[in-house]
Amino acid sequence: MKKFDTSVKKVDNEEKMAGLAIFTCDIRMDDAYFAVQVRSEKAHAKLKGIYVPKLPKDYYFISAKDIVKENVVNIIASDWPVFADKKVNYIGEAMGLIVGPDKGMCLYLASLCKGEYEELEPVFEMKNSYVHKEFTKGDVSKFKNAKKVFTEEFTTGYQEQVYLEPQAMLMYMENNQIVVKASMQCPFYIHKAIVRTLGCKESDVRVIQPAVGGAFGGKEHYPSLMAAQLATAIVKVKKPIKMFFDRKEDITYTTKRHPSKTKISAYMDAKNNIIGVKIHVGIDGGAYIGCSMVVLSRALIAATDVYTFENVDISGDAYCTNKVPSAAFRGFGSPQSIFAFELFINHLADYLKVDRMQLRMKYLVKQGDVTSTSGLFRDPIVLKELADKAMEMSDYKHKVKLYAKDKSFRGIGLSMFLHGCGFTGSGESDLIKAQLRIKKDKNGIVTFYTSQVDFGQGNRTTLKRIVSDTLEIPEDQVIYDAPDTNETLSTGPTAASRTIIIVGGLAAKAAAHLKQIWKDGEEQEIIEPYVGPSYIKWDEAKMQGDAYPGYAWGVNVVEVSVDPITYEVKIEGCWSTYDVGHAIDERILMGQADGGLAQALGWAYLEKEVAENGMFKQKTLADYSIPTTMDLPNMETELIDNPFKYGAFGAKGAGELTFVGGAPAFALALEQAIGRKVHDIPATPEYIMELLNHEN
Amino acid sequence: MIQHFVPTTLKEALKILDERDCYIFAGGTDLMVQKHRGSGLLPNFDKDILYVMNIKELDYIKTDAEGNLRIGAMNRYCELINSSLVPDIFKTVFKEIASPNIRNMATLVGNIGNASPAGDSLLPLNLFNARVVLSSVNGNREVLVEDFIQGVRKIDRQKNELITEVIVPKCDLNFYYRKIGSRKAETITKVSLMGGYKIEGGKIKDLRIVFGSISTKVVRNHFIEEKYQGKSVNELRARIDDIINEYDHELKPITDQRSTMEYRKKVAKNLLRDFLKQVK
């Protein structure tokens, strides 16, 4: 097996550094019209009609009345309309578009449009469930024999993705096709959304990916809404159309991380052994389900984090509220439930008056353990080694005692976590059915196609390396361009940490296949279908079986100090260890490690987004603070090699893993620094002041 | 149709200002944000604009015969930070304002004219009893910065007047300054405090305290400050709780998207205590 001991220069380094990369907004098309959304001002109301001013020549109002086939955005639940019709369900919901040649005029005309509403009672709290899931493991009737029960509740807040490039889309007609260039994660999601709303043929639509400036899940679903809207408009307007969001619009009206509320109970026997745990995770899905049921699934499957209990009762609800729909964001539900469980097990140790680390180690998952969904942890687990390494790097054992003793307003916290790679259960084999096309010309130049988007994480470089190294040919003999749906078959969305473990594995397999049949001087082409591990059996309705083909593991240690005068937190140190199987390019992985942890820490203590009466209060980057380099220390990260047999060259997923453990490690450190239990994030100075005002 | 004026002399500028109602554009770092309409669109200016950045005669930093620092209206933060004439405490404040790229454009006078409750430069200006010089075709007048700013975006300026200079009197004190934002850089102040004191022979010779982001304008109470002048350091330290109570009614923060009333008030008092404990 090739070891990939060197890191290479990312293929997009130069064009990005020199400002040469062409992002959607950079694409010049002088005859293009602009589209501006006409948005609901009410959180919940019957929509009796929409007042539209008399429009100048060449200006159009596009609404539900113009829908060609189906007024539905093709996002998993298919409940989100392209344009609100007869009812609005959140402030900012699009009721229509103003389309025309001048953007300023479009904005002005849109500001004159008004919904005619009959207001309904809005719901902002998590009380109306629209998706419920539950499953058990072992025998939960044993809970009633418990001698002690310990229960706690935890909450987490919204998080905005703050990708560098806001949402942007350009649509035009060319060769009898609707062509889309956009800031995106999933070209085929956009493709399907257009085909569905227009009822057209698949060959009528072409999606091409330009340079994309960050995504983090925020461009997984929202671009499908924009695409369905612009497609409806282009049928009528018959001109190229652009829709570019400004930062404020993007923060105010596009999807965010689900806020959550988790309740956990542990049941103990007379000897303080844990009989089992009961967990309920609630997530705020906003006005439409979209992908919330899948986010909920992941939150529930990860709910016992890296611990094994014999008897487990897990349930959860996604709640409908009259707010902007929540959707994908790095981690996809699991950061919320893992945050809760990591804090809970530490608090439980305090309640039982036993050593925190001892209790955690007692229930730590081992190879061969049964997962919460009654699947198996089949592969070797090196979590203990990861924890030992992280403790050594951070001097954890010494510091955790030192800071417990004095009132230094300093603390250190350690989190352990996992992330299931790829789509849940048999989703890869049954739903996505990735197919990878690879071809070779007479001169031996190899071209391969995926639908994976490189939005900065480096997969253009990594996937290319996988193919060239498998074929044992120089990298410049391999061509791998950004996705174009006219050329590539679907290898699935760029999501769920599946790019390297699934598509990378598929690319390696296709390349190995091509190598086998390689004939010099001939044109050759292979279409390689994805075949999942045969052991994966998953029952989605019952939430039983093997939830993921493989798991990546990690440990974060965070050290903080707190200013007793201002309650401000300073991150003093961050140390991480990860098992991502085998890293294909270590430097790219370090980029994910630093970025993921920084983003997680932002979620944990800085990034506060609050909805008041259905409207976000923080609408700009002046009010929604993400960490700067000044807020973060140098981060130290080490990897432990543990190759995964189904991944390319032993690689597993890494993109989301690096986000999952930051918040609990931070919160545990903060708890020690202030001598109070933390149950909620973001732990802003305002929250810390309140904690300090109250006795523990 | 909006007209743009780019004079190169003060005389020209004052004449234009006398004839028409203009936005005055120095660094533009507040104005361009306030008038922003959307990417790819011109900003939303609804009246004429007078650009003053080319008036060379307003580009100076000097000390006058009385030892006052005189700063011309065109001086940007980056220049002030690098000037040997500017007191260190001003530099400390300036270095925490916005980001290097903003500081390369923004002027001190602009921060005064913008009159934001969160304007950081207003704290040292207030504490130093700094004055602004307002010029018009009719001549000049001087106003204390403390009086010039009347409330949120409310200033004592006539339509035909231009702020041409800031006069900072010499002030030889020990200083304390804390700016509390939501993060360590590029952050808007949630609450801030600057204190200054001088001890002679164990007695308080001078005591000054200003709070930022705690009311509609910078809070300073001369009555409380003067009350403790001449008192011994020990007495001051013994009465820290009283002093904090005396400021209680002055501190009227709000809850907004950046922080809460409770936090701002509590931290303002904590900072005051921290400052007073350092007086020795």
Coordinates of C-alpha atoms in Angstrom, one line a residue, chain A residues 214-652:
Chain A
G214 CA -16.8 27.5 1.1
A215 CA -20.1 25.7 1.9
F216 CA -20.0 23.8 5.3
G217 CA -23.5 22.3 4.5
G218 CA -25.0 25.7 3.8
K219 CA -24.9 25.0 0.0
E220 CA -26.3 21.5 0.2
H221 CA -30.0 22.4 0.0
Y222 CA -30.6 26.2 -0.3
P223 CA -29.3 26.3 -3.9
S224 CA -32.0 23.8 -4.9
L225 CA -34.6 26.4 -3.8
M226 CA -32.8 29.2 -5.8
A227 CA -32.5 26.9 -8.8
A228 CA -36.2 26.0 -8.8
Q229 CA -37.1 29.7 -8.5
L230 CA -34.8 30.8 -11.3
A231 CA -35.9 27.9 -13.5
T232 CA -39.5 29.0 -13.1
A233 CA -38.5 32.5 -14.1
I234 CA -36.3 31.6 -17.0
V235 CA -39.2 29.8 -18.7
K236 CA -41.1 33.0 -18.8
V237 CA -38.4 35.6 -19.1
K238 CA -36.2 33.8 -21.6
K239 CA -33.1 35.7 -20.6
P240 CA -30.0 34.7 -18.5
I241 CA -30.8 35.4 -14.8
K242 CA -28.5 36.0 -11.9
M243 CA -29.4 35.8 -8.2
F244 CA -26.6 36.9 -5.9
F245 CA -27.1 37.3 -2.1
D246 CA -25.5 40.0 -0.1
R247 CA -24.0 38.9 3.3
K248 CA -26.9 40.3 5.2
E249 CA -29.5 38.5 3.1
D250 CA -27.5 35.3 3.4
I251 CA -27.3 35.5 7.2
T252 CA -31.0 36.5 7.5
Y253 CA -32.7 34.1 5.2
T254 CA -30.7 31.0 4.4
T255 CA -30.5 27.8 6.4
K256 CA -28.5 27.3 9.6
R257 CA -27.5 24.6 12.1
H258 CA -30.4 23.2 14.0
P259 CA -30.7 24.5 17.6
S260 CA -31.2 21.5 19.9
K261 CA -32.5 20.5 23.3
T262 CA -31.3 17.2 24.7
K263 CA -32.6 15.4 27.8
I264 CA -30.5 12.5 29.2
S265 CA -31.2 10.2 32.1
A266 CA -28.9 7.5 33.4
Y267 CA -30.2 4.6 35.5
M268 CA -27.9 3.1 38.1
D269 CA -28.0 -0.1 40.3
A270 CA -27.1 -0.2 43.9
K271 CA -23.4 -0.5 43.0
N272 CA -23.5 2.6 40.8
N273 CA -23.3 0.5 37.6
I274 CA -25.1 2.1 34.8
I275 CA -28.1 -0.1 33.8
G276 CA -28.8 2.0 30.9
V277 CA -29.4 5.5 29.5
K278 CA -32.5 7.2 28.1
I279 CA -32.0 10.1 25.7
H280 CA -34.3 12.5 23.9
V281 CA -33.0 14.9 21.3
G282 CA -35.2 17.7 20.0
I283 CA -34.1 19.8 17.1
D284 CA -35.6 23.0 15.8
G285 CA -36.3 22.3 12.1
G286 CA -37.9 25.6 11.2
A287 CA -40.9 26.0 8.9
Y288 CA -40.2 23.1 6.6
I289 CA -38.8 19.6 7.2
G290 CA -36.3 19.7 4.3
C291 CA -33.6 17.4 5.5
S292 CA -34.4 17.6 9.2
M293 CA -35.4 13.9 9.6
V294 CA -31.9 12.9 8.4
V295 CA -30.2 15.4 10.7
L296 CA -32.3 13.9 13.5
S297 CA -31.3 10.4 12.6
R298 CA -27.6 11.2 12.8
A299 CA -28.1 13.1 16.1
L300 CA -29.9 10.0 17.6
I301 CA -27.4 7.4 16.2
A302 CA -24.6 9.4 17.8
A303 CA -26.4 10.1 21.0
T304 CA -24.4 7.8 23.3
D305 CA -21.2 9.1 21.6
V306 CA -18.2 6.8 22.2
Y307 CA -19.7 4.8 25.1
T308 CA -21.4 1.5 25.1
F309 CA -24.3 0.7 27.4
E310 CA -26.3 -2.5 27.5
N311 CA -29.7 -1.0 27.5
V312 CA -30.5 2.2 25.7
D313 CA -33.7 4.1 25.0
I314 CA -33.3 6.8 22.4
S315 CA -35.9 9.0 20.9
G316 CA -36.1 12.4 19.2
D317 CA -38.2 14.9 17.5
A318 CA -37.7 17.5 14.8
Y319 CA -40.0 20.4 15.6
C320 CA -41.8 22.7 13.2
T321 CA -41.4 26.4 14.1
N322 CA -42.3 29.5 12.1
K323 CA -38.6 30.3 11.4
V324 CA -36.1 30.0 8.6
P325 CA -35.7 26.2 8.0
S326 CA -32.6 24.6 9.5
A327 CA -30.6 22.3 7.4
A328 CA -27.2 20.8 6.8
F329 CA -24.1 22.1 8.7
R330 CA -20.8 20.2 9.2
G331 CA -21.6 17.4 11.6
F332 CA -25.3 17.1 10.6
G333 CA -26.9 16.7 14.1
S334 CA -24.2 14.7 15.8
P335 CA -22.3 17.7 17.3
Q336 CA -25.5 18.6 19.2
S337 CA -26.1 15.2 20.8
I338 CA -22.4 14.5 21.4
F339 CA -22.0 17.9 23.1
A340 CA -24.8 16.8 25.5
F341 CA -23.5 13.3 26.1
E342 CA -19.9 14.3 26.8
L343 CA -21.0 16.8 29.4
F344 CA -23.5 14.5 30.8
I345 CA -21.2 11.6 31.5
N346 CA -18.8 13.9 33.3
H347 CA -21.6 15.4 35.4
L348 CA -22.8 11.9 36.1
A349 CA -19.3 11.0 37.5
D350 CA -19.6 14.0 39.8
Y351 CA -23.1 12.9 40.9
L352 CA -21.8 9.3 41.6
K353 CA -18.7 10.8 43.3
V354 CA -16.3 8.8 41.0
D355 CA -13.4 9.9 38.9
R356 CA -14.6 11.4 35.6
M357 CA -12.0 9.7 33.4
Q358 CA -12.4 6.4 35.1
L359 CA -16.2 6.4 34.5
R360 CA -15.7 7.3 30.9
M361 CA -13.1 4.6 30.4
K362 CA -15.3 2.0 32.0
Y363 CA -17.9 2.4 29.3
L364 CA -15.6 3.3 26.4
V365 CA -16.5 1.6 23.2
K366 CA -14.4 -1.4 22.1
Q367 CA -14.1 -3.3 18.9
G368 CA -16.9 -5.9 18.7
D369 CA -19.3 -3.8 20.8
V370 CA -22.9 -3.4 19.7
T371 CA -23.8 0.1 18.5
S372 CA -26.8 2.0 19.9
T373 CA -28.7 0.8 16.8
S374 CA -27.6 -2.8 17.4
G375 CA -25.1 -2.9 14.7
L376 CA -21.4 -3.8 15.3
F377 CA -18.2 -1.8 15.7
R378 CA -16.3 -4.2 13.4
D379 CA -13.0 -2.4 12.9
P380 CA -10.1 -1.9 15.3
I381 CA -10.7 1.1 17.6
V382 CA -7.7 3.1 18.7
L383 CA -9.6 5.6 20.9
K384 CA -7.7 4.8 24.0
E385 CA -4.4 5.5 22.2
L386 CA -5.8 8.7 20.8
A387 CA -6.8 9.8 24.3
D388 CA -3.4 8.9 25.8
K389 CA -1.6 10.7 23.0
A390 CA -3.8 13.9 23.4
M391 CA -3.3 13.8 27.2
E392 CA 0.5 13.6 26.7
M393 CA 0.6 16.4 24.2
S394 CA -1.5 18.7 26.4
D395 CA -0.1 17.7 29.8
Y396 CA -3.7 17.0 30.6
K397 CA -3.3 14.9 33.7
H398 CA -1.1 17.4 35.5
K399 CA -3.2 20.4 34.5
V400 CA -6.6 18.9 35.3
K401 CA -5.4 18.4 38.9
L402 CA -3.6 21.8 39.1
Y403 CA -6.6 23.8 37.9
A404 CA -9.0 21.9 40.1
K405 CA -7.2 23.1 43.2
D406 CA -6.8 26.8 43.0
K407 CA -9.1 29.6 41.9
S408 CA -7.0 30.4 38.8
F409 CA -9.9 30.9 36.5
R410 CA -8.3 28.3 34.3
G411 CA -9.5 25.0 33.1
I412 CA -8.8 22.1 30.7
G413 CA -11.3 19.8 29.1
L414 CA -11.1 16.6 27.0
S415 CA -13.7 15.3 24.6
M416 CA -13.8 11.9 22.9
F417 CA -16.0 11.4 19.9
L418 CA -16.7 9.6 16.7
H419 CA -18.2 10.3 13.3
G420 CA -20.0 7.9 11.0
C421 CA -18.7 8.3 7.5
G422 CA -20.9 8.4 4.5
F423 CA -24.7 8.3 4.2
T424 CA -26.7 6.6 7.0
G425 CA -27.2 2.8 6.7
S426 CA -27.5 1.4 3.2
G427 CA -28.1 4.9 1.7
E428 CA -24.9 4.7 -0.3
S429 CA -26.0 1.4 -2.0
D430 CA -29.8 2.0 -2.2
L431 CA -30.2 5.8 -2.6
I432 CA -27.1 7.4 -4.0
K433 CA -25.8 4.5 -6.2
A434 CA -22.7 6.4 -7.2
Q435 CA -21.2 5.6 -10.6
L436 CA -17.8 6.9 -11.6
R437 CA -16.7 7.3 -15.2
I438 CA -13.1 7.0 -16.0
K439 CA -11.5 7.1 -19.5
K440 CA -8.2 7.0 -21.2
D441 CA -7.2 8.3 -24.6
K442 CA -4.8 6.9 -27.1
N443 CA -1.9 8.9 -25.5
G444 CA -2.6 7.5 -22.1
I445 CA -4.1 10.6 -20.7
V446 CA -6.7 9.6 -18.1
T447 CA -9.8 11.7 -17.4
F448 CA -12.2 10.8 -14.6
Y449 CA -15.5 12.4 -13.5
T450 CA -17.2 12.9 -10.2
S451 CA -19.9 15.2 -8.9
Q452 CA -17.8 16.1 -5.9
V453 CA -17.3 19.9 -5.4
D454 CA -14.1 21.3 -4.1
F455 CA -15.2 24.3 -2.0
G456 CA -11.9 24.6 -0.4
Q457 CA -11.5 21.3 1.4
G458 CA -9.0 20.0 -1.2
N459 CA -10.7 17.0 -2.8
R460 CA -9.7 18.1 -6.3
T461 CA -6.2 17.5 -5.2
T462 CA -6.8 14.4 -3.1
L463 CA -9.1 12.5 -5.6
K464 CA -6.6 13.2 -8.4
R465 CA -3.8 11.8 -6.3
I466 CA -5.8 8.7 -5.5
V467 CA -6.2 8.0 -9.3
S468 CA -2.7 8.8 -10.4
D469 CA -1.1 6.9 -7.6
T470 CA -3.3 3.8 -8.2
L471 CA -2.4 3.9 -11.9
E472 CA 1.2 4.7 -11.0
I473 CA 1.3 7.5 -13.6
P474 CA 2.3 11.2 -13.1
E475 CA -0.4 13.5 -11.8
D476 CA -0.2 15.6 -15.0
Q477 CA -1.3 12.6 -17.0
V478 CA -4.6 12.7 -15.1
I479 CA -7.4 15.2 -15.9
Y480 CA -9.9 15.9 -13.2
D481 CA -12.1 19.0 -13.6
A482 CA -15.0 20.5 -11.7
P483 CA -18.3 18.7 -12.2
D484 CA -20.4 19.2 -15.3
T485 CA -23.6 17.1 -15.3
N486 CA -23.3 16.7 -19.1
E487 CA -20.0 14.8 -18.5
T488 CA -20.2 13.2 -15.2
L489 CA -22.5 10.5 -13.7
S490 CA -23.7 11.2 -10.2
T491 CA -21.2 10.1 -7.6
G492 CA -23.5 11.7 -5.0
P493 CA -23.5 14.9 -3.0
T494 CA -20.4 16.5 -1.5
A495 CA -21.6 15.9 2.1
A496 CA -21.6 13.5 5.0
S497 CA -17.8 13.2 5.0
R498 CA -18.3 10.7 2.2
T499 CA -16.1 12.2 -0.5
I500 CA -12.8 10.4 0.4
I501 CA -14.2 7.2 2.1
I502 CA -16.9 6.5 -0.6
V503 CA -16.0 8.4 -3.8
G504 CA -12.2 8.1 -3.1
G505 CA -12.7 4.3 -2.6
L506 CA -14.7 4.2 -5.8
A507 CA -12.1 6.2 -7.7
A508 CA -9.3 3.9 -6.5
K509 CA -11.4 0.9 -7.6
A510 CA -12.1 2.3 -11.0
A511 CA -8.4 3.2 -11.5
A512 CA -7.3 -0.2 -10.4
H513 CA -9.8 -1.7 -12.8
L514 CA -8.5 0.5 -15.7
K515 CA -4.9 -0.5 -14.8
Q516 CA -5.9 -4.1 -15.1
I517 CA -7.3 -3.8 -18.6
W518 CA -4.9 -1.0 -19.7
K519 CA -3.9 -1.3 -23.4
D520 CA -1.4 1.3 -24.7
G521 CA -2.5 3.3 -27.7
E522 CA -6.2 2.5 -27.2
E523 CA -9.2 4.5 -26.0
Q524 CA -10.7 2.9 -23.0
E525 CA -13.6 3.8 -20.7
I526 CA -15.0 2.2 -17.6
I527 CA -18.1 3.0 -15.5
E528 CA -17.5 1.8 -12.0
P529 CA -20.6 1.4 -9.8
Y530 CA -20.3 1.7 -6.0
V531 CA -20.7 -1.6 -4.1
G532 CA -21.0 -1.2 -0.4
P533 CA -19.6 -3.6 2.3
S534 CA -22.0 -6.6 2.2
Y535 CA -22.4 -6.5 6.0
I536 CA -24.3 -3.2 5.9
K537 CA -27.9 -4.0 6.8
W538 CA -30.0 -1.1 7.9
D539 CA -33.7 -0.7 8.7
E540 CA -34.5 3.0 8.5
A541 CA -38.0 2.7 9.9
K542 CA -36.8 0.8 13.0
M543 CA -33.4 2.5 13.1
Q544 CA -31.8 -0.9 13.5
G545 CA -28.6 -2.3 12.1
D546 CA -25.3 -0.9 10.9
A547 CA -25.7 2.8 10.6
Y548 CA -22.4 3.6 8.7
P549 CA -19.8 1.7 6.7
G550 CA -17.1 3.1 9.0
Y551 CA -16.3 5.4 11.8
A552 CA -13.6 8.1 12.3
W553 CA -12.5 8.9 15.8
G554 CA -11.1 11.9 17.6
V555 CA -10.0 13.5 20.9
N556 CA -9.8 17.2 21.5
V557 CA -8.2 18.9 24.5
V558 CA -9.0 22.6 25.1
E559 CA -7.5 24.8 27.7
V560 CA -9.1 28.1 28.6
S561 CA -8.8 31.0 31.0
V562 CA -11.6 33.3 32.1
D563 CA -11.3 37.0 33.0
P564 CA -13.1 37.3 36.3
I565 CA -13.8 41.0 35.6
T566 CA -15.3 40.7 32.1
Y567 CA -16.2 37.0 32.0
E568 CA -14.3 36.8 28.6
V569 CA -12.8 33.5 27.7
K570 CA -9.4 33.1 26.2
I571 CA -8.5 29.8 24.4
E572 CA -5.1 29.0 25.8
G573 CA -4.4 25.8 24.0
C574 CA -5.9 23.2 21.6
W575 CA -4.5 19.7 21.2
S576 CA -6.2 17.1 19.0
T577 CA -5.6 13.5 17.9
Y578 CA -7.6 11.8 15.1
D579 CA -8.0 8.4 13.5
V580 CA -9.1 9.1 10.0
G581 CA -7.9 5.7 8.8
H582 CA -4.9 6.7 6.7
A583 CA -4.4 10.4 5.7
I584 CA -3.9 10.7 2.0
D585 CA -2.5 14.2 2.2
E586 CA -1.6 15.2 5.8
R587 CA -1.4 18.9 5.1
I588 CA -4.9 19.0 3.7
L589 CA -6.0 17.1 6.7
M590 CA -4.4 19.6 9.0
G591 CA -6.4 22.3 7.2
Q592 CA -9.6 20.4 8.1
A593 CA -8.3 19.9 11.7
D594 CA -7.6 23.6 12.4
G595 CA -10.7 24.8 10.5
G596 CA -13.1 22.3 12.0
L597 CA -12.0 23.0 15.6
A598 CA -12.0 26.8 15.1
Q599 CA -15.5 26.6 13.8
A600 CA -16.6 24.3 16.7
L601 CA -15.1 26.7 19.2
G602 CA -17.0 29.6 17.5
W603 CA -20.2 27.6 18.0
A604 CA -19.3 26.9 21.6
Y605 CA -18.5 30.4 22.9
L606 CA -18.8 33.2 20.3
E607 CA -21.4 32.7 17.7
K608 CA -24.7 33.8 19.0
E609 CA -27.7 33.8 16.6
V610 CA -31.0 34.4 18.3
A611 CA -34.4 34.5 16.6
E612 CA -36.9 36.9 18.2
N613 CA -40.5 36.7 17.0
G614 CA -39.3 34.6 14.1
M615 CA -36.6 37.1 12.9
F616 CA -32.8 36.7 13.5
K617 CA -31.4 39.5 15.6
Q618 CA -27.8 39.1 14.3
K619 CA -27.8 40.0 10.6
T620 CA -24.3 41.1 9.9
L621 CA -20.8 39.9 10.6
A622 CA -20.4 42.9 12.9
D623 CA -23.0 41.4 15.2
Y624 CA -22.5 37.7 14.5
S625 CA -18.9 37.1 15.6
I626 CA -16.8 34.2 14.3
P627 CA -13.4 33.7 15.8
T628 CA -10.4 35.5 14.2
T629 CA -6.8 34.1 14.3
M630 CA -6.3 36.5 17.3
D631 CA -8.9 34.5 19.2
L632 CA -7.2 31.1 18.7
P633 CA -3.9 29.6 19.8
N634 CA -1.7 27.5 17.6
M635 CA -3.4 24.1 17.4
E636 CA -1.4 20.9 17.7
T637 CA -2.8 17.9 15.9
E638 CA -1.5 14.3 15.5
L639 CA -2.9 11.4 13.6
I640 CA -2.8 7.7 14.5
D641 CA -2.8 5.5 11.5
N642 CA -5.5 2.9 11.4
P643 CA -6.3 2.0 7.8
F644 CA -9.8 1.3 6.8
K645 CA -10.1 -1.6 4.4
Y646 CA -13.0 -0.1 2.3
G647 CA -11.6 3.4 1.9
A648 CA -9.1 4.6 -0.7
F649 CA -5.6 3.7 0.6
G650 CA -7.2 3.1 4.0
A651 CA -8.8 6.6 4.3
K652 CA -11.9 7.4 6.2

